[in-house]
């Protein structure tokens, strides 16, 4: 029985080949990631040959489920030969994988699929030369037209069980290192070259599988370190770039392009992702998105919606109705101030968000979003995040709930979690009233307060990235970034509509369901208290249970400069919705009196901008993290970060003013030092671990 494994990049036509060969009817689609499991079936017309369709992969590193499935299948020895299906129109990228497959020590036949499409594009490949360079048989095929498949299978069957072609060598020094490791493994594993190369790249899965003795591990590490020192680069970076060089050279030597016209998408991309034009274009697009959604236009829309629609059409008539039917005062208060106040303000964001969603969905549909991730990746990567983290951050300037939900597009798990944890540091729409209140009351309405707030938010994201990326729980955050840049096309109205509708509905659901009970609880806490006669409704917030709670918390806020119960209660109410922070001061007392001075007001603002977000966003975090511990970690981290920041701000201010060094000053200094140490630790760790080369393959999706 001969088993032929079909391996290749996503969307190169493996399943089409599989269906043609076996008569199966597996799902074929023009996008990456259609086949996520392997499938086996007997070759049509031959009972002794089985074909296995493997999921599409770009490399054999263990970063995605597809990669793991494929490599485990190939290592298991189930298949005796690989039919490497390659997209002839994207030869270089395909060869990068071919080189890795060749290291597995199985005989390999390279099938250049899509030969028909390549021909149309004017791509001519010298298969014979390519075969000579690689040392494997190369066959041109077209799965849809049924050309070349028989020949490829025949060659594969012939090669099965024979000796594999010698793999392409790395540079002399790297080869020596790998050979060194190979010798240490003698007798431990078959396919030693593949294992040695994987160990050289510090492939954790292979380390686990082989369960090597500690002294061998140490020896291997010494070999790796030595080579890293020689190259001044990390081990996997060395392997990746050397493989790329080989693939690039081979492709250059064998591909002849006869036509040289570029598509419209390529022309647009020359500007949009161009070296000097990318950032200006990006800045203009983002400024437009911001101006329309979070900025002036969006807030006008939201104000109108909240005042006229929610207040005018729902809340006011409802209040009159409740009074008309003679409801008890407390019930009117609970329904109107408690429930409608809480739910209304959150839902009031809807128009603004809808506008943001429309724009994001337009950008996504037309193909620009993929470019954004591409442009931003280099920058964000330095902070342990992904290029795709940019979009959640942008959405977070509107609202944290959809921002957290949109973190789903970040595919690396660690980067996704870090995106969730840091997104709500960005000042959302609800935080703007807080900023303008503090700016207005204490800083004469100075414009720089708001700028500083945004700046601090962004800095908090990046600094947190630096702190967190070294922690063990976030270490796998540098998976190579491979993404396809789809062709630009005009957005389709119904797709945009559907996305926007779905996002709006899930926002209302998410925000609405938690905000309702939370509003009730807080309203009750604010309106009941111990009085002379016992536990009862109270008129003044100063007599309420919430005040007692605030007093408990206030002591903790003392070092931050706002240790009054009012400020503490305001912070708690801010958890319902951040703009509650503003309304609350009307009820609890004048902001000018509650804070000692502008410094403590500023510290209060910073703490509340950065600390754990409102309950709606918390619940989104819970949903996306899908884990109690991760949610707890996120909220705790945010709050500790906010506390530390406010502490440093306030204590620095006090020191500058008085010149006295107190316990507070020292604590602030220690906090600052801790942050710096954490960053340095992370820096060292991640440098040692991996400095992975970003594999940016600007490949176009075939249409
Ligand atoms: P897989 O992801 O590698 O399994 O790829 P699929 O088999 O799902 O095919 C991806 C897309 O490429 C589909 O739209 C196929 O119709 C198309 N396709 C597959 N083989 C060929 C080919 O030889 N020529 C052309 N022009 N298109 C092909
Ligand atoms: Mg497939």
Tab-separated table of C-alpha atoms in Angstrom, residues 4 80 89 103 199 234 265 297 378 382 384 471-472 475 537 608 626 629 644 676 694 700:
chain	number	residue	atom	x	y	z
A	4	UNK	CA	0.824	9.833	-1.100
A	80	UNK	CA	5.877	7.190	1.933
A	89	UNK	CA	1.975	31.738	-9.954
A	103	UNK	CA	14.134	18.267	5.226
A	199	UNK	CA	15.825	21.790	17.651
A	234	UNK	CA	18.521	34.519	16.529
A	265	UNK	CA	-4.484	46.472	-7.277
A	297	UNK	CA	-19.675	64.246	13.712
A	378	UNK	CA	6.396	46.071	12.155
A	382	UNK	CA	8.068	45.521	18.739
A	384	UNK	CA	4.405	42.186	21.517
A	471	UNK	CA	5.885	37.071	30.826
A	472	UNK	CA	5.841	33.354	30.344
A	475	UNK	CA	5.766	34.113	25.228
A	537	UNK	CA	-34.412	54.888	51.672
A	608	UNK	CA	-10.233	56.460	35.917
A	626	UNK	CA	-13.526	32.750	27.813
A	629	UNK	CA	-8.581	33.603	35.286
A	644	UNK	CA	0.748	52.891	39.593
A	676	UNK	CA	11.394	49.645	34.313
A	694	UNK	CA	8.425	38.865	9.894
A	700	UNK	CA	-2.247	38.382	-4.008
